[in-house]
CSV table of C-alpha atoms in Angstrom, one decimal:
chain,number,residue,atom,x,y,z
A,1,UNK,CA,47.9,-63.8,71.8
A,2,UNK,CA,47.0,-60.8,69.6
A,3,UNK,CA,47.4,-61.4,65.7
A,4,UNK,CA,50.4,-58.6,64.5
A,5,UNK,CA,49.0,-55.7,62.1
A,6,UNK,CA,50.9,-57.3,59.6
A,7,UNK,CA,48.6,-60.3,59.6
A,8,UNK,CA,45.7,-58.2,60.4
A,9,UNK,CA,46.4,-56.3,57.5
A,10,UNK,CA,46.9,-59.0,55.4
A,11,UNK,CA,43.4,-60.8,56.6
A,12,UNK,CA,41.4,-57.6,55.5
A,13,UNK,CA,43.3,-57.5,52.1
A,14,UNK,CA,42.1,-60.6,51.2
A,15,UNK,CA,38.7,-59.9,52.7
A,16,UNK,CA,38.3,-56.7,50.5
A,17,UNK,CA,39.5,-59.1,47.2
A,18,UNK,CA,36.5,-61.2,48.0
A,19,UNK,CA,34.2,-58.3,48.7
A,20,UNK,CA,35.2,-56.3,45.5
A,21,UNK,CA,33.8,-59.0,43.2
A,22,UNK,CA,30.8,-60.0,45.4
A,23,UNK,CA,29.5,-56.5,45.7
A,24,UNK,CA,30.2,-56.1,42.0
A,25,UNK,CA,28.2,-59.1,41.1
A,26,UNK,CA,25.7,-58.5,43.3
A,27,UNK,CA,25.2,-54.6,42.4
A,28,UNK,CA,24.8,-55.7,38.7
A,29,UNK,CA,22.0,-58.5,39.3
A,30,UNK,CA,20.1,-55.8,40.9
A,31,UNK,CA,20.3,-53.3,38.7
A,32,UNK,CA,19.8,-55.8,36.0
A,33,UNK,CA,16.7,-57.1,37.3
A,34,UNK,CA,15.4,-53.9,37.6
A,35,UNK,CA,16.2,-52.2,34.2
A,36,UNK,CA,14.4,-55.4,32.8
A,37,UNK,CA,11.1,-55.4,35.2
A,38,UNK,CA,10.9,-51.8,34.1
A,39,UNK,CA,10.6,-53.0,30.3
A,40,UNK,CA,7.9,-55.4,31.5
A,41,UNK,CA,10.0,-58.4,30.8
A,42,UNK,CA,11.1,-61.3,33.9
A,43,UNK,CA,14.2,-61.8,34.6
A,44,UNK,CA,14.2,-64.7,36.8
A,45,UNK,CA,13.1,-66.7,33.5
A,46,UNK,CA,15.8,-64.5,31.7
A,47,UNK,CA,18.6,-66.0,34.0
A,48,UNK,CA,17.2,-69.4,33.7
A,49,UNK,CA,17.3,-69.2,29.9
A,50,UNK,CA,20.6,-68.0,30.1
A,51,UNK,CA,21.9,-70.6,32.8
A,52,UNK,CA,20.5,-73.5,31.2
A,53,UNK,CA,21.7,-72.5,27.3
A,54,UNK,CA,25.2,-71.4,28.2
A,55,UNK,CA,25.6,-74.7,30.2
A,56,UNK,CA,25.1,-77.0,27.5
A,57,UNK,CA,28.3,-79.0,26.2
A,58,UNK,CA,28.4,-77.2,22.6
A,59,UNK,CA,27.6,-74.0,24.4
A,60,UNK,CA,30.7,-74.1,26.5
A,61,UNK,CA,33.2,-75.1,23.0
A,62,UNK,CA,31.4,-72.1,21.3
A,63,UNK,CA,32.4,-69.9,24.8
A,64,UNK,CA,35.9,-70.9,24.9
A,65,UNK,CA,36.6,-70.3,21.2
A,66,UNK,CA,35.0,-66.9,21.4
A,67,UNK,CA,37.0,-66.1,24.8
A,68,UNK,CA,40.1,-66.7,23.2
A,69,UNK,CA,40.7,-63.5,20.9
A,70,UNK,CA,38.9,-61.5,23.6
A,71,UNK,CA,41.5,-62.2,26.3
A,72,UNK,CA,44.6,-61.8,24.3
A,73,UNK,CA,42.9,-58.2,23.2
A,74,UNK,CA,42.6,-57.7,27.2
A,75,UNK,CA,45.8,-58.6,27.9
A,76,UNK,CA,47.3,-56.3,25.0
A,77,UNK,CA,45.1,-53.6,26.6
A,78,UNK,CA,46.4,-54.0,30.2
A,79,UNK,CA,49.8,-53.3,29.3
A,80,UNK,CA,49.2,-50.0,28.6
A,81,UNK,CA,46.4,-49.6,31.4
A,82,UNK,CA,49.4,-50.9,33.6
A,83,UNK,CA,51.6,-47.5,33.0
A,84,UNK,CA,48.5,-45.2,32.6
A,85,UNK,CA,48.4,-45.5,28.5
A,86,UNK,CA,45.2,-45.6,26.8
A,87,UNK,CA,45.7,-47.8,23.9
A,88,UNK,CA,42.8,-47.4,22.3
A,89,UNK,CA,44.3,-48.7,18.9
A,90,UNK,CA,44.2,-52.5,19.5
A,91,UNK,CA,41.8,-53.2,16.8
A,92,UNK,CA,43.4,-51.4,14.0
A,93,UNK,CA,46.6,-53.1,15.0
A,94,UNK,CA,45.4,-56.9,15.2
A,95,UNK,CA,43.1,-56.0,12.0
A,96,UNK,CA,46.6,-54.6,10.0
A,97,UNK,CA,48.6,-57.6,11.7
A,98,UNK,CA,46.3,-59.9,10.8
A,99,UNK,CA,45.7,-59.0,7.1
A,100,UNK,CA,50.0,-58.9,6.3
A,101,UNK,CA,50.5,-61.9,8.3
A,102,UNK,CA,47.5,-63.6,6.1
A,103,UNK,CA,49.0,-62.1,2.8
A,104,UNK,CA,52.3,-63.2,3.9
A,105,UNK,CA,51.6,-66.7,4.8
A,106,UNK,CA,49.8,-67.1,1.7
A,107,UNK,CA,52.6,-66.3,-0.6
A,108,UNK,CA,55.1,-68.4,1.4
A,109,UNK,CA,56.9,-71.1,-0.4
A,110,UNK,CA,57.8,-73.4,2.5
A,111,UNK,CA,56.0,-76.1,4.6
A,112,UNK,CA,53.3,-75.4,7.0
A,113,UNK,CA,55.7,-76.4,10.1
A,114,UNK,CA,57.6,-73.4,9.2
A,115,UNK,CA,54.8,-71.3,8.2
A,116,UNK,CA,53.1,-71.2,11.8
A,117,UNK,CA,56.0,-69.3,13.9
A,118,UNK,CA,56.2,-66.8,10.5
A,119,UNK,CA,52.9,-65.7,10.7
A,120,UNK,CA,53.0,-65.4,14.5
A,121,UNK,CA,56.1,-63.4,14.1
A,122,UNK,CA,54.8,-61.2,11.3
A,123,UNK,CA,51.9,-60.4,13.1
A,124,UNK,CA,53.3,-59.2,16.9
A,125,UNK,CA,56.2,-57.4,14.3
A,126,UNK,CA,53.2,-55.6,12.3
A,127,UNK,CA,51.2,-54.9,15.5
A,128,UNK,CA,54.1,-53.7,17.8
A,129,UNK,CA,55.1,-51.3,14.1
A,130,UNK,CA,51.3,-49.7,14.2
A,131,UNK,CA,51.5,-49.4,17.8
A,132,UNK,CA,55.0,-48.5,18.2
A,133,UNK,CA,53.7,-44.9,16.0
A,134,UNK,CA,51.5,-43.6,18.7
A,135,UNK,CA,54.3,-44.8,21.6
A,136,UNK,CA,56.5,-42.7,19.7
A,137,UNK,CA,54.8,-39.7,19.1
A,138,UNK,CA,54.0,-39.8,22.6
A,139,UNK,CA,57.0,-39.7,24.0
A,140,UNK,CA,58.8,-37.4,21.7
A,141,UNK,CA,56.4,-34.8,20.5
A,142,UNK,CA,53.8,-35.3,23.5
A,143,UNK,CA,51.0,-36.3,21.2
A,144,UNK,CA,48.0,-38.2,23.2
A,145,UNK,CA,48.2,-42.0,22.7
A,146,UNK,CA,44.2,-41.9,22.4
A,147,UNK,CA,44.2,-39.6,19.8
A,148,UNK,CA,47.1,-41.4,17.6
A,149,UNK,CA,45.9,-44.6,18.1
A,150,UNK,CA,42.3,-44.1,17.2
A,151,UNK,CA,43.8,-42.1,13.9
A,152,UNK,CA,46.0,-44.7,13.2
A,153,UNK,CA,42.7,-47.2,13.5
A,154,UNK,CA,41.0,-45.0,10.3
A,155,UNK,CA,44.6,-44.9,8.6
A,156,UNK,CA,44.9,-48.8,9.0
A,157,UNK,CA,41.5,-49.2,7.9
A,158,UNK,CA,41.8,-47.4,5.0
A,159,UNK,CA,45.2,-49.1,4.5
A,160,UNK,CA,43.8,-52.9,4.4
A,161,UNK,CA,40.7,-51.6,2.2
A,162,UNK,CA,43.6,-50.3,-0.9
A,163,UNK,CA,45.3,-53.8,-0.6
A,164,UNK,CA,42.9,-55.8,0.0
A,165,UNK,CA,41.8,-55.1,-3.6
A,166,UNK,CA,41.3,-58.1,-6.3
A,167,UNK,CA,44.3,-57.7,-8.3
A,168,UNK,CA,46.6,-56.2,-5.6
A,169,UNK,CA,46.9,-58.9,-2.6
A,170,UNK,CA,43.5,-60.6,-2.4
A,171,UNK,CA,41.3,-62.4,-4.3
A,172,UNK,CA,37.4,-62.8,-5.3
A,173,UNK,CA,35.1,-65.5,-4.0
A,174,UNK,CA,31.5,-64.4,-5.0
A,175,UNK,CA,30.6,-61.1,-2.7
A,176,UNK,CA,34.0,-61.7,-0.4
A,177,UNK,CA,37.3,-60.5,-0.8
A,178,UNK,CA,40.1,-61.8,0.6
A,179,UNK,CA,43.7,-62.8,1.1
A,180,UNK,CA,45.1,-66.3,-0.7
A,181,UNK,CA,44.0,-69.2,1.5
A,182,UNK,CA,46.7,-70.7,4.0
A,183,UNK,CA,47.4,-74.2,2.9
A,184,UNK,CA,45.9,-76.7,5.5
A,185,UNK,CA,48.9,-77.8,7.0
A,186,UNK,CA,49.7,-73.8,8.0
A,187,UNK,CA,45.7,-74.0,10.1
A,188,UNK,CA,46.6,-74.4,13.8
A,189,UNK,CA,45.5,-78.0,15.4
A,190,UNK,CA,42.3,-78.3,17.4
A,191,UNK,CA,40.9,-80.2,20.4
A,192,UNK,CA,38.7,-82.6,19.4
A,193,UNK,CA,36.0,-83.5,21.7
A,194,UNK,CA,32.0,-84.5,21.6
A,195,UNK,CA,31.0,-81.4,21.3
A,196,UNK,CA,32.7,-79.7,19.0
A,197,UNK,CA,36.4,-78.6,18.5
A,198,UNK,CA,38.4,-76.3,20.8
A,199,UNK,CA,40.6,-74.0,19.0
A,200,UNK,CA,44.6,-74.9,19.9
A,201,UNK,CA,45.4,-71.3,19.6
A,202,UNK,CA,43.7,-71.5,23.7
A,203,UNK,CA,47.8,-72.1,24.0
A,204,UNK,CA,48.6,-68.9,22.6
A,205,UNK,CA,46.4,-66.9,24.6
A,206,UNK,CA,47.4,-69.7,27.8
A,207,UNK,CA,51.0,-68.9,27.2
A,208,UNK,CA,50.8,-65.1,26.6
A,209,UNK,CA,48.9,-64.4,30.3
A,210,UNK,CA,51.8,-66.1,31.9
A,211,UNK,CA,54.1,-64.2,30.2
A,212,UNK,CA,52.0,-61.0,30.7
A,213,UNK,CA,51.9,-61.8,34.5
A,214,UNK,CA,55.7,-63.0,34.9
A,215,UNK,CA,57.1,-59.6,33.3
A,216,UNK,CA,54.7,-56.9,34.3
A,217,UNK,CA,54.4,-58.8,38.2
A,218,UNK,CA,57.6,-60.3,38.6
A,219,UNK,CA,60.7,-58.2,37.1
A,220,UNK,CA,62.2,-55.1,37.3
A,221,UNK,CA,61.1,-54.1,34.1
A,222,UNK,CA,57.6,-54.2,35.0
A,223,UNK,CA,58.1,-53.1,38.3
A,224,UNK,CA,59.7,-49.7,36.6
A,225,UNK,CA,56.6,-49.7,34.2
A,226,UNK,CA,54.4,-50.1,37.3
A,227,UNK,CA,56.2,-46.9,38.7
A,228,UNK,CA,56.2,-44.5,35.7
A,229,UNK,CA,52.1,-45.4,35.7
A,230,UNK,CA,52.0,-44.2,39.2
A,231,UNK,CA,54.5,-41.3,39.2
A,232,UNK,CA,56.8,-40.7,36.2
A,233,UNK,CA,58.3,-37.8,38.3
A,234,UNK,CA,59.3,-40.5,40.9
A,235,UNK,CA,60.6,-43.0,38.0
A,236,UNK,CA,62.7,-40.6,36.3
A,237,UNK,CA,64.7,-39.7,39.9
A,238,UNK,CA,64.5,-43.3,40.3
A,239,UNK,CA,67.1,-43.6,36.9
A,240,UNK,CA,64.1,-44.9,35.0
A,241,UNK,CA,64.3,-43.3,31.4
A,242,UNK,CA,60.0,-42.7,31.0
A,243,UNK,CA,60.2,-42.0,27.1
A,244,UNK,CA,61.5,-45.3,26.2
A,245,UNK,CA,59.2,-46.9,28.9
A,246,UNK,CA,56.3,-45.1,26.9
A,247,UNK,CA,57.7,-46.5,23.4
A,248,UNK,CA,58.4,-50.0,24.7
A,249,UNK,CA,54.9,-50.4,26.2
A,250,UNK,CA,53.2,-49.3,23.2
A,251,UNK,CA,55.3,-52.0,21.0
A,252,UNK,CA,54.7,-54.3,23.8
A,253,UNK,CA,50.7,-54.0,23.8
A,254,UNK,CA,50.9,-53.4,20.1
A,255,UNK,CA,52.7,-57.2,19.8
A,256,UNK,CA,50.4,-58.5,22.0
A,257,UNK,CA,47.5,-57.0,20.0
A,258,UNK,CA,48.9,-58.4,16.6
A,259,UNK,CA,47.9,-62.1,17.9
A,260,UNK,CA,44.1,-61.2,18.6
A,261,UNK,CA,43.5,-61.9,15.0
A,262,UNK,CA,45.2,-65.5,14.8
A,263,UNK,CA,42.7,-67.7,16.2
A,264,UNK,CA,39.9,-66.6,13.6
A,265,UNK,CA,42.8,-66.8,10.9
A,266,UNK,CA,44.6,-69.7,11.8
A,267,UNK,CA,41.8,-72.1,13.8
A,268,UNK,CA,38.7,-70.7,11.5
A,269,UNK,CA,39.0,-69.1,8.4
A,270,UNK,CA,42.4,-69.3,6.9
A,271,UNK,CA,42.1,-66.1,5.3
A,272,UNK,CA,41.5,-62.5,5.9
A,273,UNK,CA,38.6,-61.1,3.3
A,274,UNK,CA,36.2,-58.0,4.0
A,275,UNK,CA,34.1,-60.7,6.7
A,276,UNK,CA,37.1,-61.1,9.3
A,277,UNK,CA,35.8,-60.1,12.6
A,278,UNK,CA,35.9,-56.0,14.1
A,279,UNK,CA,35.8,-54.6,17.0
A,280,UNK,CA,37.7,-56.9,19.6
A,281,UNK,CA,40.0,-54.5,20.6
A,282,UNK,CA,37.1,-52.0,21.6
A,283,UNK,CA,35.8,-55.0,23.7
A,284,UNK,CA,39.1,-55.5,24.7
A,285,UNK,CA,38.8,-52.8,26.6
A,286,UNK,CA,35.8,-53.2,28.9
A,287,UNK,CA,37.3,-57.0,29.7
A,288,UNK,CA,40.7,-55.4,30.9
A,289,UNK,CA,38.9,-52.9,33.4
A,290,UNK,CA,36.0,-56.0,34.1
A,291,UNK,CA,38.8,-58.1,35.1
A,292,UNK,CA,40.9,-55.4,36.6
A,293,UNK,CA,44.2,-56.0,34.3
A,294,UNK,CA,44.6,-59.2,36.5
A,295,UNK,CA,46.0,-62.5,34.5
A,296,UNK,CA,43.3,-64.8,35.6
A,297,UNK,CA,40.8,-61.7,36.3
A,298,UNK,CA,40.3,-60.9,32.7
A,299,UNK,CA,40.2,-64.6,31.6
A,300,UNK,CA,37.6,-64.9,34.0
A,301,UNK,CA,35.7,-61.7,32.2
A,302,UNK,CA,36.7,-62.9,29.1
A,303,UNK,CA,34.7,-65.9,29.7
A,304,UNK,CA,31.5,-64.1,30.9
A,305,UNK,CA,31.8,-61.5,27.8
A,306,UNK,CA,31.5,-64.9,25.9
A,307,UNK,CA,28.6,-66.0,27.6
A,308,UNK,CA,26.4,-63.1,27.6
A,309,UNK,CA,27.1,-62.9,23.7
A,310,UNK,CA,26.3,-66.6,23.2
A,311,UNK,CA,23.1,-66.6,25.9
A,312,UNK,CA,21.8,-63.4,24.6
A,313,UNK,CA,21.2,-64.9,21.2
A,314,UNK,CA,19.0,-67.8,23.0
A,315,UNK,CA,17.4,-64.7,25.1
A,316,UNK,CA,16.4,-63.0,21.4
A,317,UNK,CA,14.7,-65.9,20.6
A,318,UNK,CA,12.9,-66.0,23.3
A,319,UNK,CA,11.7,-62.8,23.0
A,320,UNK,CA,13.5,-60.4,24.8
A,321,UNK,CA,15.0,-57.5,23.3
A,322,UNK,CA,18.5,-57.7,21.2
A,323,UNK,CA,19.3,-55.3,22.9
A,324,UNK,CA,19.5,-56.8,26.4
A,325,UNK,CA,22.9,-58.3,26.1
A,326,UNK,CA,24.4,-54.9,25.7
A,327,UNK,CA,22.7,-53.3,28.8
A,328,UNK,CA,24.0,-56.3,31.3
A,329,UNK,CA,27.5,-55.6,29.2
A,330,UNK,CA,27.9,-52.3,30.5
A,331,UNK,CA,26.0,-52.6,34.0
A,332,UNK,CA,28.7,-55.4,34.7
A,333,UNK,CA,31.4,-53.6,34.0
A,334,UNK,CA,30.4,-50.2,35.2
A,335,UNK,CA,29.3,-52.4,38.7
A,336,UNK,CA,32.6,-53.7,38.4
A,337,UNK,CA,35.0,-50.6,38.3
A,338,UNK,CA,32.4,-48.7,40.6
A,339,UNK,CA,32.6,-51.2,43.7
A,340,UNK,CA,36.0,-52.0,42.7
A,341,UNK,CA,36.9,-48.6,43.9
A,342,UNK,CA,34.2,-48.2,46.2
A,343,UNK,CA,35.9,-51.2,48.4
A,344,UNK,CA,39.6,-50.0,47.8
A,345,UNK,CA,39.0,-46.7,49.3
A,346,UNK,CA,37.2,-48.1,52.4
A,347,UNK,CA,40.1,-50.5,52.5
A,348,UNK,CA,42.7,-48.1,52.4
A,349,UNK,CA,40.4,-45.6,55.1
A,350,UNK,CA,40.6,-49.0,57.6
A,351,UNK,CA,43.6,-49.6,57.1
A,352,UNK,CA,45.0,-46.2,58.0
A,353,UNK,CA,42.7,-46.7,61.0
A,354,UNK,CA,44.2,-49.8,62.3
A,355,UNK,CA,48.2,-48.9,61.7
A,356,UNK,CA,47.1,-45.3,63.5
A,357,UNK,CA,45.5,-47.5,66.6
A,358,UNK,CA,48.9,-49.6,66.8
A,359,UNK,CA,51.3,-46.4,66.6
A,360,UNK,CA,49.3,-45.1,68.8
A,361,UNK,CA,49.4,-48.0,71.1
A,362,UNK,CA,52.9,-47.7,71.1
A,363,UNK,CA,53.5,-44.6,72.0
A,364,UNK,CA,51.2,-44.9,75.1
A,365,UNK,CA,53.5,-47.6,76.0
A,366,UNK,CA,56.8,-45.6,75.6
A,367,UNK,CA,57.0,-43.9,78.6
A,368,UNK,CA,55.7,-46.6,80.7
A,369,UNK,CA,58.5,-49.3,79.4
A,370,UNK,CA,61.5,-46.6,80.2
A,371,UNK,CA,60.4,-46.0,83.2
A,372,UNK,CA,60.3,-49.8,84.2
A,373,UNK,CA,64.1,-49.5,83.3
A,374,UNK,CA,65.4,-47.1,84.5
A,375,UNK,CA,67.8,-47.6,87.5
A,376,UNK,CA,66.4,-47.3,91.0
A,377,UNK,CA,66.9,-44.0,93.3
A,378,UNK,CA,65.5,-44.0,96.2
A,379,UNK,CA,67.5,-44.5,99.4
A,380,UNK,CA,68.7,-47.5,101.0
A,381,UNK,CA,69.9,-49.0,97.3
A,382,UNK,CA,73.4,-49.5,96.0
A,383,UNK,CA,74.3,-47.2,93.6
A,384,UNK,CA,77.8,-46.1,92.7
A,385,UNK,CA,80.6,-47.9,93.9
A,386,UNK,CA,81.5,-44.7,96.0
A,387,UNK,CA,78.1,-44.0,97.5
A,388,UNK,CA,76.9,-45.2,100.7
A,389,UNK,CA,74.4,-47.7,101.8
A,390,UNK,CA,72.2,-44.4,102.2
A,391,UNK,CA,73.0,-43.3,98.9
A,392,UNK,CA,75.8,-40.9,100.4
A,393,UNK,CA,79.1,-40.1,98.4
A,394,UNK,CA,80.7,-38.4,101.1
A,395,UNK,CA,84.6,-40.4,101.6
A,396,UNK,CA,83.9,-40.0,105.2
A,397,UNK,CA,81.0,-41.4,105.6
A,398,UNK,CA,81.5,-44.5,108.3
A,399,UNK,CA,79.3,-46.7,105.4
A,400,UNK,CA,81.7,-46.0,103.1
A,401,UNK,CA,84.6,-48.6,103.3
């Protein structure tokens, strides 16, 4: 018994989600191992360095903590990437969150309990604010989201470096500025283990994936966000109203993008000074497209990104160039989005094939089924109730009786 297109179909999608990756990965080592032989430098032993030091049990606690703020800056990038907006603001929005939900927790009066879910709050209300800007200018005066945003990255910059001022709403210790210090029962709890201690804000980023995958995968509002990313001329005759789609996915990314900023303030430091960390919401960017704005894809790239930063810093030492990490960075993901695309259009080109071979199938079998039904002409048969044995219809006829 033949399989059914359908299954057919279904066998070569998941083929091609295997293949994607695999060609990806193996496109990069190649290219990776080249670039570096070219340098004069081995990178069998590179890879061996890099296995063996990123495998190690504090290795691993250092990976996770790092992954943490990079996925939740993924994941605030995808939203826009899901409806064909180029948020390219998410580090001036967790870096403005961040600092107002530090000054804020800071001045509170009540307990720590209470604290936690205020900050939180502050800071997705301050990031969906600073994002919200670009979704609005988008969709009412037609203003580029790219160009807002990064605008709105040197306005927030320049906002945090007037209050964050000693005097104004921070402090001095020595050379570092900074906010007033959350009390320690605001710091979020950790995971204690042998080799070190995993951030709990891993739930945060744990719970905001799920969340990210049940509303943008599984109901209608994502499914008409989906459709004004693929055709807002289609959306809009489908009654879906693409200018507040626009503003509520900017608020929505800009929400998500006010909690990159909370595991380093609430799990690390405590406080937001002129040292807090820059530039995860650039990097943000290259782990949405590495993991293809996928839930568990970009954790997966989140982890890597992790990886190569904490391996390349063994690789240094060993005497490789700094620069190393930064050239696999971009080979990956450029490997990535190229054979990515590479696969889906040969996908979709055999696909095509195969549902042209079964309609075509079909109609070859068409004419050939009707005519196996139709009734039966030739003489001798019993036809109408009038006719003859002959096939006559003539009242007289001595076989008519």
């Amino acid at each position: 018994m033949t399989p059914s297109p359908l299954r057919r179909i279904d066998r070569e999608k998941l083929l091609l989600g295997f293949a994607a990756p695999a060609l990806a990965l193996a496109t990069a080592f190649v290219i990776i191992s080249l670039v570096m032989s070219l340098t004069g430098q081995n990178p069998f032993l590179a890879f061996q360095i890099m296995g063996d030091y990123g495998t190690k049990a504090d290795s691993q606690v250092w990976i996770i903590n790092k992954a943490i703020p990079y996925y939740l800056s993924a994941v605030a990038v995808a939203i826009g990437f899901r409806m064909n907006l180029f948020n390219i603001g998410v580090d001036g929005q967790y870096q403005v969150a961040a600092f107002f939900a530090a000054a804020v927790g800071g001045y509170l009066a009540f307990s720590g309990t209470l604290r936690i879910p205020f900050i939180l709050i502050t800071a997705m209300l301050v990031g969906a604010i600073w994002a919200g800007i670009a979704g609005f200018l988008k969709a009412t005066r037609g203003v580029s989201e790219v160009i807002s945003t990064i605008m709105l990255n040197a306005i927030g910059g320049a906002l945090i470096g007037y209050l964050l001022h000693d005097g104004r709403l921070a402090e001095r210790t020595q050379n570092i500025v900074h906010t007033p210090y959350l009390p320690e029962s605001t710091m979020f709890f950790t995971i204690d283990t042998d080799a070190g201690r995993i951030y709990g804000t891993i739930v945060i980023a744990i719970v905001a994936g799920l969340a990210y995958w049940y509303l943008l995968g599984r109901t209608r509002f994502g499914f008409d966000l989906r459709s004004v990313g693929e055709s807002e001329s289609a959306a809009r005759a489908g009654g879906v109203s693409v200018k507040r789609m626009v503003i509520t996915a900017m608020v929505l990314s800009g929400a998500m993008a006010g909690l990159v900023g909370m595991p380093t303030l609430l799990n690390d430091s405590g406080t937001f000074g002129n040292n807090f960390p820059g530039g995860i919401g650039f990097m943000g960017i290259a782990i949405a497209l590495l993991g293809r704005n996928h839930a568990i894809g970009m954790a997966f790239a989140a982890l890597l990104w992790a990886f190569l930063e904490r391996t390349g810093g063994r690789l240094n030492f060993e005497g490789y160039n700094q620069e190393i990490v930064g050239v696999m960075q971009g080979i990956i993901v450029l490997s990535v989005v190229i054979a990515y695309e590479l696969v889906r259009r040969w996908g979709l080109r055999r696909q095509q094939r195969l549902v042209g071979a079964q309609l075509a199938a079909r109609a070859a079998a068409a004419p050939a089924a009707i005519g196996a039904g139709a009734p039966a002409t030739t003489p001798g048969t019993t036809g109408d109730r009038r006719a003859g044995k002959n096939g006559s219809d003539d009242p007289t006829d001595p076989e008519v009786s």
